[in-house]
Short mmCIF file of C-alpha atoms in Angstrom, two decimals:
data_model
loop_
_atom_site.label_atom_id
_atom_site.label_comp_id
_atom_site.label_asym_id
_atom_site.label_seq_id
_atom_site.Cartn_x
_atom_site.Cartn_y
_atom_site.Cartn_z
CA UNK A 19 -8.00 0.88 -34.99
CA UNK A 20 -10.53 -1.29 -32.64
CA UNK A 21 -8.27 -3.12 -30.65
CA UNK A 22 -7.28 -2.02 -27.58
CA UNK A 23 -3.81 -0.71 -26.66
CA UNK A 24 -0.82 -2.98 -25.83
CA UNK A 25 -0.64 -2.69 -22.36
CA UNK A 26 2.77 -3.14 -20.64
CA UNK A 27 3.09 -2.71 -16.77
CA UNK A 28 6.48 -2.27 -15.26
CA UNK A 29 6.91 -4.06 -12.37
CA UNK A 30 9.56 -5.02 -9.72
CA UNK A 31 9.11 -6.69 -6.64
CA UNK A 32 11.93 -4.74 -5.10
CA UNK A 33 12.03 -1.29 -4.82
CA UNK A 34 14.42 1.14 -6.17
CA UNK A 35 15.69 -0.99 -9.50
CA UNK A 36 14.57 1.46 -12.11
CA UNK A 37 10.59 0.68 -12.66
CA UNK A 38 10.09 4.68 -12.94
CA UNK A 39 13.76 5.24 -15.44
CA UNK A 40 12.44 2.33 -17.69
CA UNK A 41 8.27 3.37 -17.63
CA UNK A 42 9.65 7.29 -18.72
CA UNK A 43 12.55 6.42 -21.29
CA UNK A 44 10.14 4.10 -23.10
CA UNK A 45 7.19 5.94 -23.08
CA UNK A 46 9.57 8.88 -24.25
CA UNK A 47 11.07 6.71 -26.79
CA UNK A 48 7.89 5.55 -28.34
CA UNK A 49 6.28 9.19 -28.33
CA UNK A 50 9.30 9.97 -30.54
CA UNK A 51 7.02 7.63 -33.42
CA UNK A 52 3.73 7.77 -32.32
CA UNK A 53 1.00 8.88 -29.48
CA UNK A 54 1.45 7.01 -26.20
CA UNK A 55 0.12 7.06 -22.84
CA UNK A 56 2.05 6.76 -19.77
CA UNK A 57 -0.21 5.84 -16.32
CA UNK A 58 1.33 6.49 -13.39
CA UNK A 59 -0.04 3.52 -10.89
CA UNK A 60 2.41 3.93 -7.78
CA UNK A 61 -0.30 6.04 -6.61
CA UNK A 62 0.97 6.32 -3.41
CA UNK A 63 4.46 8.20 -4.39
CA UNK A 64 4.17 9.08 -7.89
CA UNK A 65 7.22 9.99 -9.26
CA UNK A 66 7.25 9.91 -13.14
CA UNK A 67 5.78 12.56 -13.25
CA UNK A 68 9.34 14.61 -12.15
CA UNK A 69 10.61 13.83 -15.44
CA UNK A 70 8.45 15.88 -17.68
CA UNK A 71 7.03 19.42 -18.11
CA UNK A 72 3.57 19.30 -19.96
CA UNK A 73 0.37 21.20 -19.93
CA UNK A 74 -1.87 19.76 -17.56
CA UNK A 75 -5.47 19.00 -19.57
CA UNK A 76 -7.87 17.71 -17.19
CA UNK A 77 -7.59 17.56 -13.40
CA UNK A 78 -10.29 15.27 -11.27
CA UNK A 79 -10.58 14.21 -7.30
CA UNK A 80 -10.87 10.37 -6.71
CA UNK A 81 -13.55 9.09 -4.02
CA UNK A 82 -14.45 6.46 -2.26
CA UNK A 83 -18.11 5.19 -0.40
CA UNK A 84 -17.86 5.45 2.98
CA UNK A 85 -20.21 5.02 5.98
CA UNK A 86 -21.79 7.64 8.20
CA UNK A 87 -23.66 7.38 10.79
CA UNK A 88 -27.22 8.58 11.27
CA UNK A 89 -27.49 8.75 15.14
CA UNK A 90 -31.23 9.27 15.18
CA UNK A 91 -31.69 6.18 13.16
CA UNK A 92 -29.39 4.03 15.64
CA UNK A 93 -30.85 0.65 17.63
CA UNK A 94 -27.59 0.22 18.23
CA UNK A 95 -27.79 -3.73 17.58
CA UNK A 96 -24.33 -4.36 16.87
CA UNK A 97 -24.38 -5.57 13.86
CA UNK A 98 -22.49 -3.33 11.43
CA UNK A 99 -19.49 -3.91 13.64
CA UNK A 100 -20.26 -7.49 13.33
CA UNK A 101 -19.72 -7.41 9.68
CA UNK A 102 -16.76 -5.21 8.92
CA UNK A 103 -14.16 -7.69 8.74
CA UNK A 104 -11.94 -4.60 8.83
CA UNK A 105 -12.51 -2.94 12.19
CA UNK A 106 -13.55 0.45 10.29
CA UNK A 107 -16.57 0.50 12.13
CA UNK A 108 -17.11 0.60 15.93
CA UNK A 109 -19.55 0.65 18.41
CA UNK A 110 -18.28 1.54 21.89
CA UNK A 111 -21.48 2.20 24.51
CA UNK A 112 -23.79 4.61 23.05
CA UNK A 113 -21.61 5.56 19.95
CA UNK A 114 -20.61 4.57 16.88
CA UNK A 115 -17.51 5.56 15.13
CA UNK A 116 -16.51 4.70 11.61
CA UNK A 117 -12.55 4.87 10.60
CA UNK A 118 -12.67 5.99 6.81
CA UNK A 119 -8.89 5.00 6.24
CA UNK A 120 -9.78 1.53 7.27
CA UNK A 121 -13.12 1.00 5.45
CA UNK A 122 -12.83 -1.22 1.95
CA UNK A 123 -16.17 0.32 0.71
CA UNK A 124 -17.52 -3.34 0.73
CA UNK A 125 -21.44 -1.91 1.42
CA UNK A 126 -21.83 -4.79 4.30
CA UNK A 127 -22.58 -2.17 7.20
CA UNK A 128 -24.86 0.07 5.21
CA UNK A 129 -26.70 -2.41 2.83
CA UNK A 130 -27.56 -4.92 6.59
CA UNK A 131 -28.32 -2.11 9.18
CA UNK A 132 -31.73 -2.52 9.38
CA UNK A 133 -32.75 0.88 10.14
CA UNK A 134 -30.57 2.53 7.69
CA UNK A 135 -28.92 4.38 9.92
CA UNK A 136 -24.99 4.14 8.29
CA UNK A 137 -26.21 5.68 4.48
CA UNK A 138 -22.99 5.36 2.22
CA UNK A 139 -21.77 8.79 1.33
CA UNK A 140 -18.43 9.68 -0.70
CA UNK A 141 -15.26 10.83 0.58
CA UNK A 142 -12.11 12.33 -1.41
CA UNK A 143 -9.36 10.34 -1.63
CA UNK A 144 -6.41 11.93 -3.51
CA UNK A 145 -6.63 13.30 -7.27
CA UNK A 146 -5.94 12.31 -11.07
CA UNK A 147 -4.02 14.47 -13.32
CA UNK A 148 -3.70 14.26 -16.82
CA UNK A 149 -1.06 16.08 -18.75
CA UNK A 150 -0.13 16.82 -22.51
CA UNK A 151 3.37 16.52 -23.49
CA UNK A 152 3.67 16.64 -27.05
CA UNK A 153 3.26 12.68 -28.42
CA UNK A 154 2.77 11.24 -24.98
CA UNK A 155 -0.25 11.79 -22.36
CA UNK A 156 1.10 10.94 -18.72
CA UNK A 157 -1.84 10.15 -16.47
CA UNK A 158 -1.34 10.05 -12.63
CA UNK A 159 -2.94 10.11 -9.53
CA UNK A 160 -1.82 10.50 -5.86
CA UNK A 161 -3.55 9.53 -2.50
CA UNK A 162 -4.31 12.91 0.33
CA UNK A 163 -1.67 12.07 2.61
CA UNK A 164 -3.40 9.71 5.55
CA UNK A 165 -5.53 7.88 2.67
CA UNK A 166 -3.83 4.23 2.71
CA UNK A 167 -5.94 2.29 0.14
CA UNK A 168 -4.21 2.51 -2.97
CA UNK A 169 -6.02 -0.14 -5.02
CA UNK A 170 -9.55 1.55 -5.22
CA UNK A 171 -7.62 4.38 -6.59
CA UNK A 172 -5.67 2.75 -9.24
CA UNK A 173 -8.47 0.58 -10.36
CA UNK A 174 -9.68 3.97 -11.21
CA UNK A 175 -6.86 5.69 -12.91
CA UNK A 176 -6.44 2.97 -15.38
CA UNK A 177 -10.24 3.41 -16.17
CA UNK A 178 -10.01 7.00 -17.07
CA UNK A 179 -6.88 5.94 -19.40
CA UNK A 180 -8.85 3.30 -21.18
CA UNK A 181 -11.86 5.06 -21.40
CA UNK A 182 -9.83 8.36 -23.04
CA UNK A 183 -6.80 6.79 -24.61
CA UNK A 184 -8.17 3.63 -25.89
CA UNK A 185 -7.52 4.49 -29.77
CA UNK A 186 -3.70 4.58 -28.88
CA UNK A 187 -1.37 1.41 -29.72
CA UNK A 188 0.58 1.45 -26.87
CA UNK A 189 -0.71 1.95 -23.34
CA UNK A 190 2.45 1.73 -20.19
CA UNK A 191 2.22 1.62 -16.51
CA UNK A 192 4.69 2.07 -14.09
CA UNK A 193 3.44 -0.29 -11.38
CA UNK A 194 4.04 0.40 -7.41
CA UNK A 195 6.89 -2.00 -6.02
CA UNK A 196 6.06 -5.15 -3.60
CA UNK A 197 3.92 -8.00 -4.32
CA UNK A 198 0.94 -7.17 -2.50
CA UNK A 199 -2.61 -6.10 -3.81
CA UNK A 200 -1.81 -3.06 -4.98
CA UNK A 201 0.62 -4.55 -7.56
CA UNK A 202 -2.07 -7.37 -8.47
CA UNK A 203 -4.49 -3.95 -9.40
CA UNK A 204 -1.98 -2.52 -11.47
CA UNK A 205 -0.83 -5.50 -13.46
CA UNK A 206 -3.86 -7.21 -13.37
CA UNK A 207 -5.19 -6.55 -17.15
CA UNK A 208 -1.58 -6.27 -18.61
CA UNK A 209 -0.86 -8.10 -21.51
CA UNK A 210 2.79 -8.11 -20.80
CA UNK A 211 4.65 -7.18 -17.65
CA UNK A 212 8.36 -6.44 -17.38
CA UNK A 213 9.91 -6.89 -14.70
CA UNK A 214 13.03 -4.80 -13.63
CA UNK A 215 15.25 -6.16 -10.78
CA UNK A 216 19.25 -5.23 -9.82
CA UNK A 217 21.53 -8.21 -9.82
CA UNK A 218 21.90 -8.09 -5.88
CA UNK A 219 21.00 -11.04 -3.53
CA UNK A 220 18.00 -9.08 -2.00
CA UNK A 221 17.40 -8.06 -5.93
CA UNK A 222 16.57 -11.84 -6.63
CA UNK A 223 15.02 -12.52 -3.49
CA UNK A 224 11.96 -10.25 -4.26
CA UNK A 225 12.59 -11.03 -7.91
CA UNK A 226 11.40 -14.70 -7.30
CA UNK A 227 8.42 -13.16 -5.58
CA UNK A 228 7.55 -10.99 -8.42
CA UNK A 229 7.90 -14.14 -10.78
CA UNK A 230 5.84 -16.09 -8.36
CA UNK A 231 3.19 -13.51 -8.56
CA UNK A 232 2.82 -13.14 -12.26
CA UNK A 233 3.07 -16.70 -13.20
CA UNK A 234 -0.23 -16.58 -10.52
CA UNK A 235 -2.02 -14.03 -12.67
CA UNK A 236 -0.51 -15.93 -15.77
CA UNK A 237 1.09 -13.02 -17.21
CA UNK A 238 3.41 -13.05 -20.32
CA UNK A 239 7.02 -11.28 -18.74
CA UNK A 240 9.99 -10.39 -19.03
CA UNK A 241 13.33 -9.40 -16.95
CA UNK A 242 15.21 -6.77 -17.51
CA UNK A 243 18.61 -6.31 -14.94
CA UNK A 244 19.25 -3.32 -14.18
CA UNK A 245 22.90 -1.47 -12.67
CA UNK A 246 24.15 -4.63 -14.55
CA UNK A 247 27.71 -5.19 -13.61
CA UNK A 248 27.51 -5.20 -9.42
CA UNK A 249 26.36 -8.21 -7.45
CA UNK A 250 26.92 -11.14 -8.65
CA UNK A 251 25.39 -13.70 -11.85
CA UNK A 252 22.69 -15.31 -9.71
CA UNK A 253 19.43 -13.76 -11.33
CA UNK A 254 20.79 -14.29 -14.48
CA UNK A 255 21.49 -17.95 -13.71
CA UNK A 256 18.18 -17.79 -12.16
CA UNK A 257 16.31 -16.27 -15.09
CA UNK A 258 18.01 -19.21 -17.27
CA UNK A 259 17.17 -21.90 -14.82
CA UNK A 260 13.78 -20.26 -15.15
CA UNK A 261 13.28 -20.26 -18.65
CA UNK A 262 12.35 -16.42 -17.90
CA UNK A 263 13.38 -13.95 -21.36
CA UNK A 264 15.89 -11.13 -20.30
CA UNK A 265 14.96 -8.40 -21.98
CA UNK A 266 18.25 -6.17 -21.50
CA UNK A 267 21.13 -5.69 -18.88
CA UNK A 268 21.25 -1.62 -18.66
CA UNK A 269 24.94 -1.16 -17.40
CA UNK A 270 25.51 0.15 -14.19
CA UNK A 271 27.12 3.09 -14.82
CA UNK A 272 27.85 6.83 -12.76
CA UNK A 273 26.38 9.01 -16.38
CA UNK A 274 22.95 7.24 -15.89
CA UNK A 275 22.41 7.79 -11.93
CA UNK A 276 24.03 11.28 -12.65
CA UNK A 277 21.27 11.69 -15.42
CA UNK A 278 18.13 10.62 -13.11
CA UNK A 279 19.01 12.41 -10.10
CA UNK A 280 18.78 15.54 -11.92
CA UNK A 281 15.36 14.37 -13.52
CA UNK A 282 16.37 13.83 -17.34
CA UNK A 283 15.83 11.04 -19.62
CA UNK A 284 18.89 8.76 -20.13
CA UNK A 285 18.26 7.33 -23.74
CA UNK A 286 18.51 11.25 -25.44
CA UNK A 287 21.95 11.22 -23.94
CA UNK A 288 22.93 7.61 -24.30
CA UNK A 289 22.66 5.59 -27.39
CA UNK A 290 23.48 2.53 -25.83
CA UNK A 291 20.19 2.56 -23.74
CA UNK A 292 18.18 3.95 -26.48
CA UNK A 293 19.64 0.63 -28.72
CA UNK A 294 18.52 -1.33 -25.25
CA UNK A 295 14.91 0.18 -25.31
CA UNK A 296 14.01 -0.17 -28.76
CA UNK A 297 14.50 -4.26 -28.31
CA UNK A 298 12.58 -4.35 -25.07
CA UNK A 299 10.08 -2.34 -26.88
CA UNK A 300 10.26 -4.83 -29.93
CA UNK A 301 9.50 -7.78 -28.08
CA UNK A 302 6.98 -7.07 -25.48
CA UNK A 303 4.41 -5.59 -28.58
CA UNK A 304 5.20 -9.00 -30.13
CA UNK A 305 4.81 -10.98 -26.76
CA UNK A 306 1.74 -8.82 -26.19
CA UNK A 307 0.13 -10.00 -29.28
CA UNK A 308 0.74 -13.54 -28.55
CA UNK A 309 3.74 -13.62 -31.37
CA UNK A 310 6.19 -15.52 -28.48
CA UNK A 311 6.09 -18.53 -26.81
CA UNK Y 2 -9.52 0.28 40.11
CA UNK Y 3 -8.54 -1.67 37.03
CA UNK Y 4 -5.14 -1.50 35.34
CA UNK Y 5 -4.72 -2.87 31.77
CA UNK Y 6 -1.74 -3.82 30.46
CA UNK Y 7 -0.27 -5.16 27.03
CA UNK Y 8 1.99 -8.01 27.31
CA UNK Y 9 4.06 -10.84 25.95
CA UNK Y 10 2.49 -12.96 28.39
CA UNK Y 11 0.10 -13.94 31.76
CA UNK Y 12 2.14 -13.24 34.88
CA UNK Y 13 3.75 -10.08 36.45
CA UNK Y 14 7.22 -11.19 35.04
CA UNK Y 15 6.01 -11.21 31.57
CA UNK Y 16 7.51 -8.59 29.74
CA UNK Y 17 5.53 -5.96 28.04
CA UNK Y 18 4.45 -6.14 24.65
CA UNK Y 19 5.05 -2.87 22.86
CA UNK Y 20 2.30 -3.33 20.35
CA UNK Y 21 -0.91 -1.78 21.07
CA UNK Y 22 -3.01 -3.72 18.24
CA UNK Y 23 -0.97 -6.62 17.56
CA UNK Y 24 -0.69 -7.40 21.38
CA UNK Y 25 -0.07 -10.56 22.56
CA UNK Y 26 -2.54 -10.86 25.57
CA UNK Y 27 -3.99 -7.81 27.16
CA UNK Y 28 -3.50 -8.40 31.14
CA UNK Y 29 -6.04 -6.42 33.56
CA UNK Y 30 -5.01 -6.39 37.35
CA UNK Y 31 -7.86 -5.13 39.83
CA UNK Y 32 -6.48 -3.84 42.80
CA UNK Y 33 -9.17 -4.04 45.03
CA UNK Y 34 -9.12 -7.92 44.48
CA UNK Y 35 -5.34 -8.06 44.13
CA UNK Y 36 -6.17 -10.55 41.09
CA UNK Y 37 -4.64 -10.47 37.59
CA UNK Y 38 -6.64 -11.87 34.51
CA UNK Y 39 -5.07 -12.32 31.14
CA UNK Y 40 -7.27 -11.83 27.76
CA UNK Y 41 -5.19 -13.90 24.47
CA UNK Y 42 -5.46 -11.33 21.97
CA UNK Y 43 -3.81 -14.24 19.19
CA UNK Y 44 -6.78 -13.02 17.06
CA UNK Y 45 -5.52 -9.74 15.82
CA UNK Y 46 -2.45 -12.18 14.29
CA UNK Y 47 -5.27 -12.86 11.25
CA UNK Y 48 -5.92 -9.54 10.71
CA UNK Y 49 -4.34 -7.58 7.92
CA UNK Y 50 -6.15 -4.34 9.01
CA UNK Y 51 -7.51 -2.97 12.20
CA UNK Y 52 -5.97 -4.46 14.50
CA UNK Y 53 -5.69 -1.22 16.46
CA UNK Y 54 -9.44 -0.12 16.29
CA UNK Y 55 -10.15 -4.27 16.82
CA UNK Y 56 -8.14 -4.18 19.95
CA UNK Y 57 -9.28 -0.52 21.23
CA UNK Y 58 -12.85 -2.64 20.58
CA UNK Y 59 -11.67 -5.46 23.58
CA UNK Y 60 -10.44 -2.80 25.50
CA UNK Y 61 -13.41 -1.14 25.71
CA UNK Y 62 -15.44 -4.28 26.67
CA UNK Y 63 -13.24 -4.58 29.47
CA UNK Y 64 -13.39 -1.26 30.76
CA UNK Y 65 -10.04 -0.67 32.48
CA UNK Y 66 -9.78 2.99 34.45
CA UNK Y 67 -6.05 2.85 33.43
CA UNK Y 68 -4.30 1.62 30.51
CA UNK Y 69 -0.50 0.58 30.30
CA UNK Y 70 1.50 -0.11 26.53
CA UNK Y 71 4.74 0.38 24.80
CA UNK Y 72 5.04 2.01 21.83
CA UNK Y 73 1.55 3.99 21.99
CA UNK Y 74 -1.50 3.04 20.15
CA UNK Y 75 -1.72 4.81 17.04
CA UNK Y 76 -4.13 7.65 16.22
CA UNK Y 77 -7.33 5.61 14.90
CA UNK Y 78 -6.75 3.20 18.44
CA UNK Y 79 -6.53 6.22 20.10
CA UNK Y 80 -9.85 7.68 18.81
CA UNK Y 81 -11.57 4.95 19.62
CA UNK Y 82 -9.86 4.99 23.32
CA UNK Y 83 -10.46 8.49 23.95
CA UNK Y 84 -14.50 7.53 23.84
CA UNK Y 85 -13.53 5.60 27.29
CA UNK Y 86 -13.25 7.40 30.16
CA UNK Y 87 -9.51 5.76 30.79
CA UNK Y 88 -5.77 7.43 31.14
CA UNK Y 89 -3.35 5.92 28.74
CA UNK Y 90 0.06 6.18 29.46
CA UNK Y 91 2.33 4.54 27.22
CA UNK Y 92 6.46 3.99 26.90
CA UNK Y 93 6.61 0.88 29.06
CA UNK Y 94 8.37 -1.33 26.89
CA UNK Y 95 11.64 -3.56 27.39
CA UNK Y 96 10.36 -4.44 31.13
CA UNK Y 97 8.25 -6.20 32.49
CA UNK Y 98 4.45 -6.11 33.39
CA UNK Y 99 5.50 -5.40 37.48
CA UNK Y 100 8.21 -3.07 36.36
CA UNK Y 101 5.38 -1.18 33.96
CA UNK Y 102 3.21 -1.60 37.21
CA UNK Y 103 5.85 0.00 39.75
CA UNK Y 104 6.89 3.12 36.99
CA UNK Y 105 3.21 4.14 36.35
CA UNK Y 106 2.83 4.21 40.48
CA UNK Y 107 6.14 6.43 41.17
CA UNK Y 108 4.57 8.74 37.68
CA UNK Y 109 7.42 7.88 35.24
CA UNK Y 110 5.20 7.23 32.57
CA UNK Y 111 4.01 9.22 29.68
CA UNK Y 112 0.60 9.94 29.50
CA UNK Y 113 -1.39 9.85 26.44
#
């Protein structure tokens, strides 16, 4: 097969409704049939990865560019402070100091010193781990604690996936929560994105967000409620009023937190779920190919 | 001697801000004129990151011998600080800038 891999990115504005239950059972479910990759993209706390025991098959660091200074080289004109609309780099008196957490790799600094005195060099930012677990490949990575730039880093990760799993059907990411750029990164070049939300008040609240967002990026989605039976009817009503799909209502139900807190899948044990994730599944490969709507 | 201090506002009765970054105005009182200036630091409120190092940045440029917050700057602020040759002393929040003023004379503050 040439064509790329359907990708679908779980998403959620909110955090906490079930993005990392949903990404596991349904990339567990499909390995069942078929190969399937899994890409972890909350990069800043992973956390599918607790729910399975593979081999690990490759193992890399992740880097970014940074500035240094070459002291020597220094007229100390100013201007590199000038252009880092990011405060990473400083020049107080005779020194200049450059803040790696803060710098966006943007090149402005190096590439317009004039004497060449801040050369770009490369810095470790977390790592990427790629494990083996029968059917399905689960790629993550995670930042070094004190790294805070989580998009260069997921850009990344989704490159090794596509340039190593690229033959499979079925690519899924479980996305970081929020609606900031990090999210944007990871859903970016989905071709369908479900999003997973409780039926709470503050549930729709950041639910509207996440709609917001990926009508923005003009993204095919979905809803899927999760803990369905507490709160109230409004995202439902709102999903209606929307003209948004829902994809499935996963009860709320003791068995199923029971079941995650002590790291196993939910679908093996309950058929109802594993009836729920075979329709999800059903219609985002058709709404990824353009079959809906 | 200078004496900067983050605040809410321009006068000695303005209360503290506890932000070191996202100060509101950074206040400097020289006590050999007995004058208090007021810097607007509304700037920062466009910036989505830095705001520490971009305020440690003004601070410098105004080259106080003594430096007055609330919370604390945080640790890439107080890099950048600790290249001055200043004493920071930070948990003067919920009062006000004379209140701050009177605490760091008796030594109730915590230094930095």
């Amino acid at each position: 097969m040439t064509n790329s891999p359907a990708r679908i990115a779980i998403a959620s504005g909110k955090g906490g409704t079930g993005k990392t239950t949903l990404a596991t059972n349904l990339a567990a479910y499909i390995a069942e049939q078929e190969e399937v990759v899994l890409v972890d993209l909350d990069v800043e706390e992973p956390n599918s990865g607790l729910f399975f025991k593979g081999d690990l098959i490759h193992e890399e660091s992740n880097f970014k560019m940074i500035p240094q200074w070459d002291e020597p080289k220094c007229t100390f004109c100013g201007l590199c402070q000038k252009v880092c609309n990011f405060h990473a780099v400083l020049q107080l008196g005779p020194t200049i100091l450059v803040f790696p957490e803060l710098c966006h790799s943007c090149y402005a600094c190096s590439e317009l010193c004039p004497t060449d005195a801040l050369p770009m060099i490369s810095k470790r930012t977390g790592k990427l781990s790629d494990f083996r677990i029968n059917n399905l490949h689960f790629v993550e990575s995670r930042l070094d604690v004190g790294e805070e730039q989580a998009v260069p880093t997921i850009s990344k990760t989704k490159q090794y996936s596509n340039e190593n799993y690229a033959h499979l059907r079925i690519e899924i990411y479980d996305c970081p929560p929020g609606t900031s750029c990090p999210v944007i990164e990871a859903t970016k070049n989905a071709d369908f994105v479900i999003l997973i939300t409780e039926p709470t008040p503050f549930g729709l609240h950041d639910l509207t967000l996440a709609i917001e967002t990926m009508r923005t990026l003009k993204k095919p989605m979905g809803v899927v409620v999760n803990r369905y039976g507490i709160g109230n009817d409004a995202v439902i009503d709102y999903c209606q009023k929307e003209n948004i799909t829902i994809l499935a209502k996963i009860p709320n139900s003791r068995r199923i937190a029971e079941l995650y807190s002590s790291g196993k899948l939910i679908y093996q044990e309950i058929p109802e779920v594993k009836e729920l994730l075979s329709n999800i599944l059903d219609y985002c490969l058709k709404a990824s190919k353009g079959d809906i709507e | 001697m200078k004496i900067a201090f983050t605040a809410k506002g321009t006068v000695w009765d303005s209360m503290m801000d506890p932000r070191f970054g996202r100060t509101m105005f950074i206040v400097l009182y020289d006590d050999e004129s007995r004058t208090l200036t007021s810097f607007d630091n509304g700037v920062v409120e466009n910036e989505a990151h830095g705001a520490g190092t971009a305020t440690a940045q003004k601070i410098f440029e105004l080259s106080p011998d003594v430096l007055i917050t609330g919370n604390g700057p945080g640790s890439h602020a107080v890099q950048a600080l600790k290249q001055m040759n200043m004493r920071i002393f930070a948990e003067a929040h919920d009062m006000t800038i004379k209140q701050a003023f009177e605490k760091y004379k008796k030594g109730e503050l915590k230094e930095i």
